[in-house]
Short mmCIF file of C-alpha atoms in Angstrom, two decimals:
data_model
loop_
_atom_site.label_atom_id
_atom_site.label_comp_id
_atom_site.label_asym_id
_atom_site.label_seq_id
_atom_site.Cartn_x
_atom_site.Cartn_y
_atom_site.Cartn_z
CA MET N 22 111.89 -78.92 37.04
CA GLU N 23 108.89 -79.97 38.45
CA LYS N 24 106.36 -77.76 37.78
CA ILE N 25 105.24 -74.90 41.20
CA ALA N 26 102.17 -72.68 40.69
CA ILE N 27 100.94 -69.86 42.32
CA VAL N 28 97.56 -70.93 43.26
CA GLY N 29 97.24 -67.38 45.97
CA LEU N 30 98.15 -64.24 46.39
CA GLY N 31 97.37 -61.10 48.50
CA GLN N 32 98.44 -57.21 48.66
CA THR N 33 97.69 -54.92 51.24
CA LYS N 34 97.03 -51.61 50.10
CA TYR N 35 100.67 -49.57 49.80
CA LYS N 36 100.52 -46.63 51.80
CA GLY N 37 103.40 -44.01 53.03
CA SER N 38 101.73 -44.80 56.91
CA ARG N 39 99.70 -47.86 58.23
CA GLU N 40 98.01 -47.34 60.99
CA GLU N 41 98.40 -51.22 61.36
CA THR N 42 101.26 -53.04 62.87
CA PHE N 43 103.87 -54.88 60.38
CA ASP N 44 102.42 -58.30 62.52
CA GLU N 45 98.79 -56.41 61.68
CA LEU N 46 99.77 -56.23 57.72
CA VAL N 47 101.10 -59.67 57.29
CA PHE N 48 98.39 -61.38 58.85
CA GLU N 49 95.91 -59.23 56.33
CA ALA N 50 98.18 -60.27 53.19
CA VAL N 51 98.53 -64.54 54.28
CA ASN N 52 94.16 -63.81 55.15
CA LEU N 53 93.98 -62.43 51.35
CA ALA N 54 96.44 -65.48 49.51
CA LEU N 55 94.71 -68.54 51.35
CA SER N 56 90.74 -66.69 50.36
CA ASP N 57 92.35 -65.88 46.78
CA ALA N 58 93.50 -69.44 46.81
CA GLY N 59 90.16 -70.77 48.15
CA ALA N 60 92.17 -72.44 51.12
CA GLU N 61 92.47 -72.27 55.08
CA ILE N 62 95.81 -72.27 56.51
CA GLY N 63 95.54 -76.29 57.04
CA ASP N 64 96.92 -76.09 52.99
CA ILE N 65 100.31 -74.85 53.90
CA ASP N 66 102.76 -76.92 54.55
CA ASN N 67 105.66 -74.22 55.11
CA VAL N 68 106.33 -70.82 55.60
CA VAL N 69 108.94 -68.09 54.06
CA THR N 70 108.89 -64.35 55.46
CA VAL N 71 110.73 -62.12 54.21
CA SER N 72 111.74 -59.15 56.52
CA ASN N 73 115.07 -56.94 57.02
CA ASP N 74 116.44 -56.43 60.91
CA PHE N 75 117.18 -52.88 60.20
CA TRP N 76 113.56 -52.29 58.76
CA ASP N 77 111.97 -53.66 61.10
CA GLY N 78 114.38 -52.80 64.54
CA ARG N 79 115.00 -56.10 65.84
CA THR N 80 117.14 -58.75 65.19
CA ILE N 81 115.40 -62.14 63.86
CA SER N 82 112.72 -60.29 62.56
CA SER N 83 111.41 -63.25 60.88
CA MET N 84 110.49 -64.80 63.95
CA ALA N 85 108.26 -62.07 64.69
CA VAL N 86 105.91 -62.65 61.93
CA THR N 87 105.47 -66.03 62.89
CA GLU N 88 102.06 -66.31 64.89
CA ALA N 89 100.77 -63.34 62.20
CA SER N 90 101.71 -65.67 59.14
CA GLY N 91 100.26 -68.68 60.94
CA ALA N 92 103.40 -70.59 61.09
CA TRP N 93 103.61 -71.59 64.66
CA ASP N 94 103.58 -75.42 63.99
CA LYS N 95 104.99 -75.48 60.57
CA ASP N 96 108.66 -75.35 59.34
CA ILE N 97 109.28 -71.73 58.53
CA SER N 98 112.40 -70.43 57.33
CA THR N 99 113.35 -66.28 56.18
CA VAL N 100 115.29 -64.70 53.82
CA GLU N 101 116.26 -61.27 54.14
CA GLY N 102 116.15 -60.34 50.45
CA ASP N 103 113.30 -59.18 47.97
CA GLY N 104 110.49 -61.32 47.85
CA ILE N 105 111.38 -62.85 44.30
CA PHE N 106 114.25 -64.65 46.32
CA GLY N 107 111.92 -65.08 48.90
CA THR N 108 109.46 -66.56 46.59
CA LEU N 109 112.51 -68.83 44.20
CA TYR N 110 113.51 -69.80 48.03
CA GLY N 111 110.04 -71.24 48.83
CA MET N 112 110.24 -73.06 45.48
CA MET N 113 113.14 -74.80 46.02
CA ARG N 114 111.73 -75.53 49.65
CA ILE N 115 108.85 -78.02 47.81
CA LEU N 116 111.55 -78.87 45.06
CA SER N 117 113.46 -80.23 48.10
CA GLY N 118 110.96 -82.85 48.41
CA SER N 119 109.95 -82.48 52.15
CA PHE N 120 106.56 -79.90 50.62
CA ASN N 121 103.93 -80.00 48.60
CA SER N 122 103.26 -75.69 49.34
CA THR N 123 104.47 -73.23 50.66
CA LEU N 124 103.46 -69.48 51.28
CA VAL N 125 105.72 -66.50 51.10
CA VAL N 126 105.62 -63.15 53.14
CA ALA N 127 107.00 -60.46 52.94
CA HIS N 128 106.61 -57.10 54.79
CA VAL N 129 108.11 -53.45 55.65
CA LYS N 130 106.84 -50.83 57.20
CA GLY N 131 109.38 -48.10 55.88
CA SER N 132 107.43 -45.15 57.77
CA GLU N 133 108.92 -46.78 60.90
CA GLY N 134 112.59 -46.52 60.69
CA GLU N 135 115.01 -43.64 58.60
CA MET N 136 115.26 -44.97 54.46
CA ASN N 137 118.55 -43.01 54.06
CA LEU N 138 120.31 -44.51 57.87
CA ILE N 139 119.17 -47.87 56.96
CA THR N 140 120.56 -48.10 53.65
CA ASN N 141 124.14 -46.77 54.53
CA ALA N 142 124.38 -49.72 56.57
CA MET N 143 124.21 -51.38 53.46
CA PHE N 144 128.03 -50.03 52.41
CA ASP N 145 130.94 -51.37 53.32
CA PRO N 146 131.70 -49.65 57.52
CA ILE N 147 134.98 -49.76 56.93
CA TYR N 148 135.40 -47.93 53.52
CA GLN N 149 132.28 -46.04 52.69
CA ARG N 150 130.24 -45.82 55.33
CA ALA N 151 131.01 -42.61 56.91
CA LEU N 152 130.88 -41.06 54.05
CA GLY N 153 127.35 -41.49 54.43
CA ILE N 154 126.56 -42.53 51.30
CA ASP N 155 123.12 -44.25 50.92
CA ALA N 156 120.16 -45.93 48.44
CA THR N 157 119.30 -42.11 47.00
CA SER N 158 122.94 -41.31 46.69
CA SER N 159 124.33 -44.19 45.43
CA ALA N 160 121.99 -44.43 42.48
CA ALA N 161 122.50 -40.80 41.54
CA LEU N 162 126.25 -41.89 40.67
CA GLN N 163 124.87 -44.93 39.02
CA ALA N 164 122.70 -43.12 37.02
CA ARG N 165 125.29 -40.08 35.89
CA CYS N 166 127.75 -43.32 34.83
CA TYR N 167 124.11 -44.54 32.92
CA MET N 168 124.26 -40.90 31.20
CA GLU N 169 127.42 -40.35 30.16
CA LYS N 170 128.50 -44.56 29.13
CA THR N 171 124.72 -43.89 26.41
CA GLY N 172 123.75 -40.13 26.20
CA ALA N 173 120.40 -40.95 27.17
CA THR N 174 119.40 -37.55 29.29
CA GLU N 175 117.06 -36.56 32.39
CA GLU N 176 113.93 -36.55 30.23
CA ASP N 177 114.95 -40.13 29.46
CA PHE N 178 113.95 -40.62 32.98
CA ALA N 179 111.00 -38.20 33.60
CA ARG N 180 109.45 -40.30 30.79
CA VAL N 181 109.77 -43.74 33.06
CA SER N 182 108.08 -41.59 35.60
CA VAL N 183 105.73 -40.37 33.38
CA LYS N 184 104.20 -43.51 32.26
CA ASN N 185 104.49 -45.36 35.59
CA HIS N 186 102.79 -42.88 37.83
CA LYS N 187 99.96 -42.63 34.90
CA ASN N 188 99.80 -46.33 35.23
CA ALA N 189 99.16 -46.18 39.06
CA PHE N 190 96.07 -44.83 37.94
CA GLY N 191 94.46 -48.40 37.14
CA ASN N 192 96.03 -50.39 40.44
CA PRO N 193 93.88 -50.10 43.78
CA TYR N 194 96.95 -50.96 45.38
CA SER N 195 99.11 -48.32 44.69
CA GLN N 196 100.03 -45.86 46.41
CA LEU N 197 101.26 -42.98 44.33
CA PRO N 198 99.55 -42.06 41.24
CA MET N 199 100.21 -39.29 39.46
CA GLU N 200 99.20 -37.19 36.10
CA ILE N 201 102.43 -35.92 35.84
CA SER N 202 104.75 -34.25 32.79
CA VAL N 203 107.80 -34.85 31.61
CA GLU N 204 108.31 -30.88 32.55
CA ASP N 205 106.75 -31.87 36.27
CA VAL N 206 109.34 -34.42 36.74
CA MET N 207 112.18 -31.99 35.61
CA LYS N 208 111.50 -28.99 37.86
CA SER N 209 110.93 -31.14 40.62
CA ARG N 210 112.81 -30.82 43.59
CA LYS N 211 116.52 -31.99 43.51
CA ILE N 212 117.50 -35.14 45.65
CA ALA N 213 121.08 -36.36 44.08
CA GLU N 214 121.33 -34.72 40.70
CA PRO N 215 120.72 -36.07 38.33
CA LEU N 216 117.81 -37.54 40.39
CA LYS N 217 115.07 -35.13 41.48
CA LEU N 218 111.72 -36.08 43.76
CA PHE N 219 109.95 -38.15 40.84
CA ASP N 220 112.68 -39.55 39.83
CA CYS N 221 112.79 -41.54 43.32
CA SER N 222 110.44 -44.31 44.39
CA PRO N 223 108.29 -43.01 47.61
CA ILE N 224 108.78 -44.57 51.07
CA SER N 225 105.52 -47.00 51.15
CA ASP N 226 104.06 -49.25 53.91
CA GLY N 227 102.92 -52.27 53.30
CA ALA N 228 102.88 -56.64 53.05
CA ALA N 229 102.36 -59.20 50.12
CA ALA N 230 101.59 -63.19 49.92
CA VAL N 231 101.77 -65.47 47.67
CA ILE N 232 101.38 -69.72 47.84
CA LEU N 233 103.23 -71.84 45.55
CA SER N 234 101.63 -75.27 45.31
CA ASN N 235 103.51 -78.50 43.32
CA LYS N 236 100.81 -80.22 40.96
CA GLN N 237 100.45 -82.74 44.22
CA GLY N 238 99.37 -80.15 46.29
CA LEU N 239 97.01 -78.25 43.55
CA LYS N 240 93.65 -79.86 44.80
CA ARG N 241 94.37 -78.49 47.53
CA PHE N 242 93.28 -75.12 46.35
CA LYS N 243 90.30 -73.88 44.19
CA LYS N 244 92.58 -71.40 41.97
CA ASP N 245 93.73 -71.97 38.34
CA PRO N 246 96.96 -71.91 38.55
CA VAL N 247 99.94 -70.09 37.19
CA TRP N 248 102.54 -71.53 36.60
CA ILE N 249 106.90 -70.21 37.59
CA LEU N 250 108.02 -71.32 33.76
CA GLY N 251 111.59 -69.95 34.35
CA VAL N 252 113.62 -68.81 37.06
CA GLY N 253 117.24 -67.58 37.17
CA HIS N 254 119.17 -65.06 39.51
CA CYS N 255 122.25 -63.53 39.73
CA SER N 256 124.73 -61.39 41.92
CA ASP N 257 127.19 -58.90 41.15
CA SER N 258 130.46 -57.70 43.08
CA TYR N 259 129.06 -56.10 46.14
CA THR N 260 131.56 -52.85 46.67
CA LEU N 261 130.58 -49.41 45.17
CA GLY N 262 132.97 -48.21 42.62
CA TYR N 263 134.92 -51.93 41.93
CA ARG N 264 131.65 -52.68 39.14
CA ASP N 265 130.94 -50.81 36.07
CA LEU N 266 127.63 -49.66 37.41
CA THR N 267 126.36 -49.20 33.70
CA ASN N 268 127.15 -52.96 33.08
CA THR N 269 123.56 -55.52 33.57
CA ARG N 270 126.21 -58.57 33.51
CA ALA N 271 124.28 -60.11 36.58
CA LEU N 272 120.42 -59.33 35.35
CA LYS N 273 121.98 -60.81 31.71
CA ASN N 274 122.87 -64.14 33.31
CA ALA N 275 119.78 -64.02 35.84
CA ALA N 276 117.42 -63.18 33.04
CA GLN N 277 119.51 -65.93 30.30
CA ARG N 278 118.67 -68.69 32.79
CA ALA N 279 114.71 -67.77 33.27
CA PHE N 280 114.32 -67.46 29.82
CA THR N 281 116.10 -70.73 28.47
CA MET N 282 114.22 -72.65 31.67
CA ALA N 283 110.74 -71.16 30.22
CA SER N 284 112.24 -71.52 26.09
CA ILE N 285 111.79 -67.53 25.35
CA LYS N 286 114.13 -66.90 22.27
CA ASP N 287 112.68 -63.07 22.09
CA PRO N 288 111.50 -61.86 25.55
CA MET N 289 110.65 -58.48 23.77
CA LYS N 290 108.31 -60.55 21.30
CA GLU N 291 107.26 -63.78 23.60
CA LEU N 292 106.48 -60.96 26.83
CA HIS N 293 103.02 -59.60 27.29
CA VAL N 294 104.21 -57.73 30.31
CA ALA N 295 107.32 -56.89 32.58
CA GLU N 296 107.05 -55.32 35.57
CA LEU N 297 110.48 -54.48 36.88
CA TYR N 298 111.91 -53.03 39.91
CA ASP N 299 112.16 -49.23 39.33
CA ALA N 300 113.66 -47.84 42.28
CA TYR N 301 114.31 -45.15 40.57
CA SER N 302 113.15 -44.37 37.10
CA TYR N 303 116.79 -44.93 35.48
CA MET N 304 116.78 -48.04 36.40
CA GLU N 305 114.03 -49.43 33.84
CA LEU N 306 116.12 -48.16 31.01
CA LEU N 307 118.92 -50.22 32.91
CA TRP N 308 117.34 -53.14 33.37
CA TYR N 309 115.87 -53.35 29.20
CA GLU N 310 118.99 -53.42 28.85
CA GLY N 311 119.94 -56.65 30.92
CA LEU N 312 116.71 -58.28 29.83
CA GLY N 313 117.38 -58.30 26.18
CA LEU N 314 114.56 -56.15 25.43
CA ALA N 315 116.86 -53.17 23.81
CA ALA N 316 120.17 -53.35 22.91
CA ASP N 317 123.41 -52.33 25.88
CA GLY N 318 123.27 -48.19 25.55
CA LYS N 319 119.51 -48.13 24.16
CA GLY N 320 117.33 -48.48 27.02
CA PHE N 321 116.52 -44.88 26.38
CA GLU N 322 115.02 -45.43 22.79
CA LEU N 323 112.94 -48.03 24.35
CA ILE N 324 111.13 -45.18 26.33
CA ARG N 325 111.17 -43.19 23.69
CA SER N 326 109.27 -45.65 21.00
CA GLY N 327 106.31 -46.44 22.89
CA ALA N 328 106.85 -49.68 22.98
CA THR N 329 105.92 -49.96 26.75
CA GLU N 330 103.40 -47.84 27.53
CA MET N 331 100.31 -49.57 28.27
CA THR N 332 99.47 -49.05 24.80
CA GLY N 333 102.98 -50.41 23.41
CA ASP N 334 104.19 -54.15 22.29
CA LEU N 335 105.42 -54.27 25.89
CA PRO N 336 103.56 -53.17 28.54
CA VAL N 337 106.07 -52.34 31.54
CA ASN N 338 104.98 -51.94 34.69
CA PRO N 339 101.07 -51.63 33.90
CA SER N 340 101.49 -51.55 38.37
CA GLY N 341 102.16 -47.88 38.85
CA GLY N 342 105.76 -50.19 39.20
CA VAL N 343 108.27 -49.47 41.82
CA LEU N 344 107.92 -45.63 41.72
CA SER N 345 104.13 -45.57 42.50
CA ALA N 346 104.40 -47.67 45.86
CA HIS N 347 108.26 -49.06 47.22
CA PRO N 348 107.92 -51.56 50.53
CA VAL N 349 111.34 -52.87 50.19
CA LEU N 350 111.38 -56.54 50.56
CA VAL N 351 107.64 -56.12 49.26
CA ALA N 352 108.60 -54.92 46.21
CA GLY N 353 109.53 -57.50 44.45
CA LEU N 354 106.45 -59.83 45.06
CA ALA N 355 104.52 -57.12 44.07
CA ARG N 356 106.50 -57.05 40.90
CA LEU N 357 105.17 -61.28 40.68
CA ILE N 358 102.12 -61.12 42.01
CA GLU N 359 100.85 -57.99 39.29
CA SER N 360 102.46 -60.28 36.70
CA THR N 361 99.73 -64.20 38.45
CA ILE N 362 97.02 -60.69 37.72
CA GLN N 363 97.63 -59.97 34.54
CA ILE N 364 98.14 -63.91 33.06
CA ARG N 365 94.37 -64.28 35.17
CA GLY N 366 93.24 -61.64 33.22
CA GLU N 367 91.72 -60.27 36.78
CA ALA N 368 93.74 -56.39 35.99
CA GLY N 369 90.97 -54.49 35.41
CA LYS N 370 91.17 -51.26 33.27
CA ARG N 371 95.01 -51.57 33.79
CA GLN N 372 94.74 -55.72 32.38
CA VAL N 373 96.69 -56.29 29.12
CA LYS N 374 94.37 -58.00 27.14
CA GLY N 375 95.45 -61.60 26.42
CA ALA N 376 98.59 -61.84 28.74
CA SER N 377 99.85 -65.11 28.66
CA LYS N 378 103.00 -64.69 29.81
CA ALA N 379 104.77 -62.30 32.21
CA LEU N 380 108.15 -61.94 33.20
CA ALA N 381 108.66 -59.72 37.35
CA GLN N 382 112.17 -58.89 38.33
CA GLY N 383 113.43 -58.77 42.03
CA ILE N 384 116.37 -56.59 43.36
CA ASN N 385 119.26 -56.88 45.54
CA GLY N 386 121.89 -55.05 46.98
CA PRO N 387 122.89 -50.91 45.93
CA CYS N 388 122.12 -50.05 42.71
CA GLY N 389 121.13 -53.63 42.22
CA GLN N 390 123.81 -55.95 43.06
CA ALA N 391 121.12 -58.97 42.66
CA HIS N 392 118.89 -59.54 40.44
CA GLY N 393 115.66 -62.21 40.62
CA ILE N 394 113.54 -63.31 37.01
CA ILE N 395 110.73 -65.47 37.14
CA VAL N 396 108.83 -65.75 34.08
CA LEU N 397 105.47 -66.58 34.60
CA GLY N 398 102.60 -68.34 32.44
CA SER N 399 99.24 -69.84 32.04
CA MET K 11 86.54 -44.58 77.86
CA SER K 12 84.95 -45.95 74.70
CA SER K 13 87.59 -47.24 71.96
CA THR K 14 87.00 -44.24 69.38
CA GLU K 15 88.60 -41.59 72.36
CA ILE K 16 91.86 -43.46 71.85
CA LYS K 17 94.88 -41.62 70.15
CA ASN K 18 97.36 -44.35 68.49
CA ILE K 19 100.42 -44.16 70.93
CA TYR K 20 104.06 -44.04 68.86
CA TYR K 21 106.92 -45.92 71.03
CA GLU K 22 110.21 -43.92 69.91
CA GLY K 23 112.72 -46.14 70.00
CA ARG K 24 116.79 -46.89 68.91
CA ILE K 25 119.19 -48.62 68.49
CA LYS K 26 122.73 -48.11 69.03
CA VAL K 27 125.09 -50.65 69.34
CA PRO K 28 128.81 -50.19 69.34
CA TYR K 29 130.66 -52.38 66.78
CA ASN K 30 134.74 -52.87 67.30
CA TRP K 31 135.60 -54.28 63.31
CA TYR K 32 139.06 -55.30 62.94
CA VAL K 33 139.68 -54.36 59.25
CA GLY K 34 141.60 -56.89 58.59
CA GLU K 35 145.05 -57.09 57.48
CA VAL K 36 145.17 -55.44 53.80
CA GLY K 37 142.88 -52.57 54.98
CA SER K 38 145.09 -52.15 58.19
CA ARG K 39 148.28 -51.34 56.22
CA PHE K 40 145.50 -49.20 53.76
CA LEU K 41 144.65 -47.13 56.68
CA VAL K 42 148.03 -47.12 58.55
CA ASN K 43 149.44 -45.90 54.96
CA LEU K 44 146.65 -43.52 54.84
CA ARG K 45 147.22 -41.99 58.47
CA ASP K 46 150.76 -42.21 58.94
CA ASN K 47 151.94 -40.82 55.06
CA LYS K 48 149.43 -39.32 53.41
CA GLU K 49 149.62 -42.04 51.19
CA ILE K 50 147.10 -44.27 49.06
CA TRP K 51 148.05 -47.76 48.68
CA GLY K 52 146.68 -50.62 46.22
CA ILE K 53 146.47 -54.39 45.86
CA ARG K 54 146.76 -56.01 42.19
CA CYS K 55 145.64 -59.63 41.46
CA PRO K 56 148.47 -61.72 40.30
CA GLY K 57 145.48 -63.05 37.50
CA CYS K 58 144.16 -59.81 35.97
CA LYS K 59 146.67 -57.30 37.39
CA LYS K 60 143.66 -55.70 38.55
CA VAL K 61 144.91 -52.72 41.07
CA TYR K 62 141.59 -52.54 43.41
CA VAL K 63 141.36 -49.23 45.90
CA PRO K 64 140.72 -49.44 48.90
CA PRO K 65 142.47 -52.76 48.63
CA ALA K 66 140.78 -56.10 48.83
CA LYS K 67 142.56 -59.63 50.16
CA THR K 68 141.59 -61.03 46.77
CA CYS K 69 140.48 -60.91 43.58
CA TRP K 70 136.50 -61.46 43.17
CA GLU K 71 136.56 -62.55 39.29
CA CYS K 72 140.01 -64.37 39.60
CA PHE K 73 138.99 -65.28 42.95
CA ILE K 74 142.19 -65.99 44.29
CA PRO K 75 144.44 -63.56 47.02
CA ASN K 76 146.18 -60.12 45.85
CA GLU K 77 149.59 -60.55 46.32
CA GLU K 78 151.66 -57.06 45.33
CA TRP K 79 151.34 -54.07 47.06
CA VAL K 80 151.26 -50.60 44.98
CA LYS K 81 151.12 -47.35 45.35
CA LEU K 82 148.83 -45.49 44.03
CA SER K 83 148.96 -41.75 42.91
CA ASP K 84 146.84 -39.52 44.52
CA THR K 85 145.26 -37.79 42.01
CA GLY K 86 142.87 -39.55 39.74
CA THR K 87 139.79 -38.61 37.51
CA ILE K 88 136.04 -38.24 37.97
CA MET K 89 133.94 -41.06 36.54
CA SER K 90 130.45 -39.86 38.13
CA PHE K 91 129.31 -37.52 40.92
CA THR K 92 126.28 -36.36 42.70
CA VAL K 93 125.33 -33.02 44.49
CA VAL K 94 123.20 -34.34 46.88
CA HIS K 95 120.35 -31.56 48.30
CA TYR K 96 119.53 -33.37 51.92
CA ARG K 97 120.83 -34.23 54.83
CA THR K 98 121.48 -37.22 57.06
CA GLN K 99 122.93 -38.25 59.94
CA ALA K 100 125.27 -40.10 58.72
CA MET K 101 126.81 -37.77 56.37
CA PRO K 102 129.95 -35.39 56.91
CA LYS K 103 129.37 -32.11 58.50
CA ARG K 104 129.90 -30.38 54.64
CA ASP K 105 128.18 -28.38 52.54
CA PRO K 106 127.48 -29.37 50.18
CA ILE K 107 127.39 -32.85 50.12
CA ILE K 108 129.53 -33.67 46.50
CA TYR K 109 130.15 -37.54 46.31
CA GLY K 110 132.26 -38.74 42.93
CA LEU K 111 133.53 -42.31 41.38
CA ILE K 112 136.88 -41.52 41.54
CA LYS K 113 139.56 -43.73 39.25
CA ILE K 114 142.19 -43.38 41.15
CA ASP K 115 145.52 -43.61 38.74
CA GLY K 116 147.14 -46.71 38.26
CA ALA K 117 143.94 -48.07 39.69
CA ASP K 118 141.18 -50.14 38.90
CA GLY K 119 137.46 -49.45 38.79
CA SER K 120 136.74 -46.51 41.23
CA PHE K 121 136.98 -45.35 44.43
CA LEU K 122 134.18 -43.27 46.48
CA HIS K 123 134.15 -40.17 48.51
CA ILE K 124 133.89 -37.07 48.66
CA LEU K 125 134.72 -34.33 46.59
CA GLY K 126 135.57 -31.14 47.58
CA ASP K 127 136.41 -27.56 46.94
CA ILE K 128 134.75 -27.50 43.99
CA ASP K 129 132.20 -25.23 43.07
CA PRO K 130 129.08 -27.77 41.70
CA ARG K 131 128.80 -26.08 38.72
CA ASP K 132 132.06 -26.65 37.51
CA LEU K 133 131.50 -30.52 38.34
CA ALA K 134 132.40 -32.87 34.94
CA VAL K 135 133.01 -36.74 34.44
CA GLY K 136 136.72 -36.38 33.12
CA LEU K 137 137.97 -33.60 35.90
CA LYS K 138 140.71 -34.50 37.34
CA VAL K 139 141.01 -34.33 41.14
CA LYS K 140 143.43 -34.60 43.64
CA ALA K 141 142.86 -35.92 47.07
CA VAL K 142 143.55 -33.01 50.57
CA PHE K 143 144.33 -35.67 53.61
CA ALA K 144 143.16 -34.19 57.02
CA ASP K 145 144.90 -32.81 59.58
CA ALA K 146 144.05 -35.12 61.89
CA ARG K 147 144.33 -38.38 61.21
CA SER K 148 143.33 -41.51 62.61
CA GLY K 149 143.32 -44.64 60.92
CA THR K 150 140.00 -43.77 58.36
CA ILE K 151 138.68 -43.41 55.72
CA LEU K 152 137.70 -39.77 56.37
CA ASP K 153 141.69 -39.45 56.71
CA ILE K 154 141.28 -37.62 52.51
CA LYS K 155 139.35 -35.22 53.55
CA TYR K 156 137.81 -34.66 49.76
CA PHE K 157 139.13 -34.81 46.74
CA ALA K 158 139.74 -31.67 45.02
CA PRO K 159 140.31 -30.93 41.79
CA VAL K 160 143.78 -30.27 39.89
CA TYR K 161 143.49 -26.69 37.82
CA LYS K 162 146.22 -26.90 35.55
#
C-alpha cells in the first residue's frame, strides 16, 4: 500500500454542552488541524465529513458543514459512522490517485438531541424499535452475556471506569476526569443492570479533524508525519439476538488485517499505546480479547493485572477513553488523535514514554457490530 | 444593546415523519401468525439449518434464501436480561421495564423482548419463560405482551 500519514490534527474540548453551533465546532477543529499541520485550507485537496442525520436533526447533515470545513470549492463526501471509518474513507480517496491530501472532520452535539431516542432508531423498526431498546439497554444485555460466559464481575467493569476516568486528568480535552474507586462505581446509580452510571459514557459535544497526506503531499505540511502502518475493518450481523454478543469475530478480523499490514505479530508486546472505544466499561474487556491482548474470556484478568494502567506494559486509553468523553462519531477520531499525539511525544502528563506504535479503534452499530482499527507508527 | 446583554436562544424542534413500512413477505407471515393464531413461527436455513426468529428472508452467513417455515414453541430460555431504571418515550408503558434475550425453544440465536410478571430479584439466565399474548392484537411485535416465567 502507498504510505499515508497523519500530518495535522485538531480537536475541541469535549463538554456536556457547548455554546457553539455544530458548524462553529467544525470550523474550530479544522482550523486547529490546519494550524497544527502548518498549512492552509488551500493545501487540502478533498474533504470527508463525518456526521449523522439523527444526531444533527436534519437530513444530509454532512452538507450543512460544507462551509465550516472549508470545502465549498472542493470534492466533499461523507461518512455516516464513526470517525475511524471516515479516516479509512479519507485514505481511500488518496489511494484512488485523485488526491494527495484529505481533511477528515467529525462533529456531534449530543446535548441537542435525546441519546436514548436517537439510538432506539438504529434498531429494526418492525421487530425491535417498539420495545424501546436503545444503546444503553442493549449494551446492558451484552454486559450480562459477557459476565455469564466469562465469570467477569461488575467490579471488573468498575476497574475500567476507575482507570480511564483517572487517566482523563492528564488530557485537557477530556470531559470527565474523576478520581473514583471501584466502590464508587458500584454504588453509582443503576442505569440498566448490570450497568451503573459510572459504567456509562457521558453525552458530549465536540468536533475533531485530522489531515491525511501521501508522500507527494508531504511538502505542503510542516509537521513530522505519523504513518498509518495498518488498517482493517469488519462488520458482524446487525439484528440484536442473531449474533453471539460475546463473540468478537468482527474485531478479530479487523485487527488481524491491520496487524498483518503493520507486520505486528504480538500486539501486547509490540504496541505501546492502545486507544479503545469503551462506550461502556465492560466493552474495554471484550475489546482486549478481540484485539488479542487477552485470550477469549480472559479480558477481565488483564484489567485485574494492571497491565493496561498508565504504568503497565500496554497503557490503554491514556486519554481517558470514551468513558471520559463520548462525542458520538467524533470519538473514534479522538482515539486516532490521541494515538498520534502519543507517537509524536506531545502528550505531556499522560505521555507513554517512547511510544512509537499505537492502535486506535472505532465502532459502529449496536454492541460493537462493526469495528475499524488503525495502527500508527513513527 | 451591547453584546454582553444578549442571552442565547435555543430553538426547540422536532422531526416527526410518518412512515408506512412494508414488513415484507416473511415479516407479514410472522406477524399474521402472532396476531391471528398466537403462534411464533421461525424460518430455517436450508444450508446451516439455523432457525431464525424473528424470521429473516435470507441466512446472512450462508447467504442463501431461507425456505422452510417452522412453528416454534411459545416458550424459551432467558439468555440475558436487564432491568432498566430510566424511561424514554420509545418504551412501552410498563413498570419495571425488563428486556430479555430469549432463546425460543426450537430456534437459534435469541429473540429480543420484554419480560413481565416477575420480581426482578428472581431474574436469572437460564430461566424458562413463556409468551403472554396481548388481548387486542394488531400485527405488531407487541402482540406478544411480554414473556413471563414458567414456574413448575
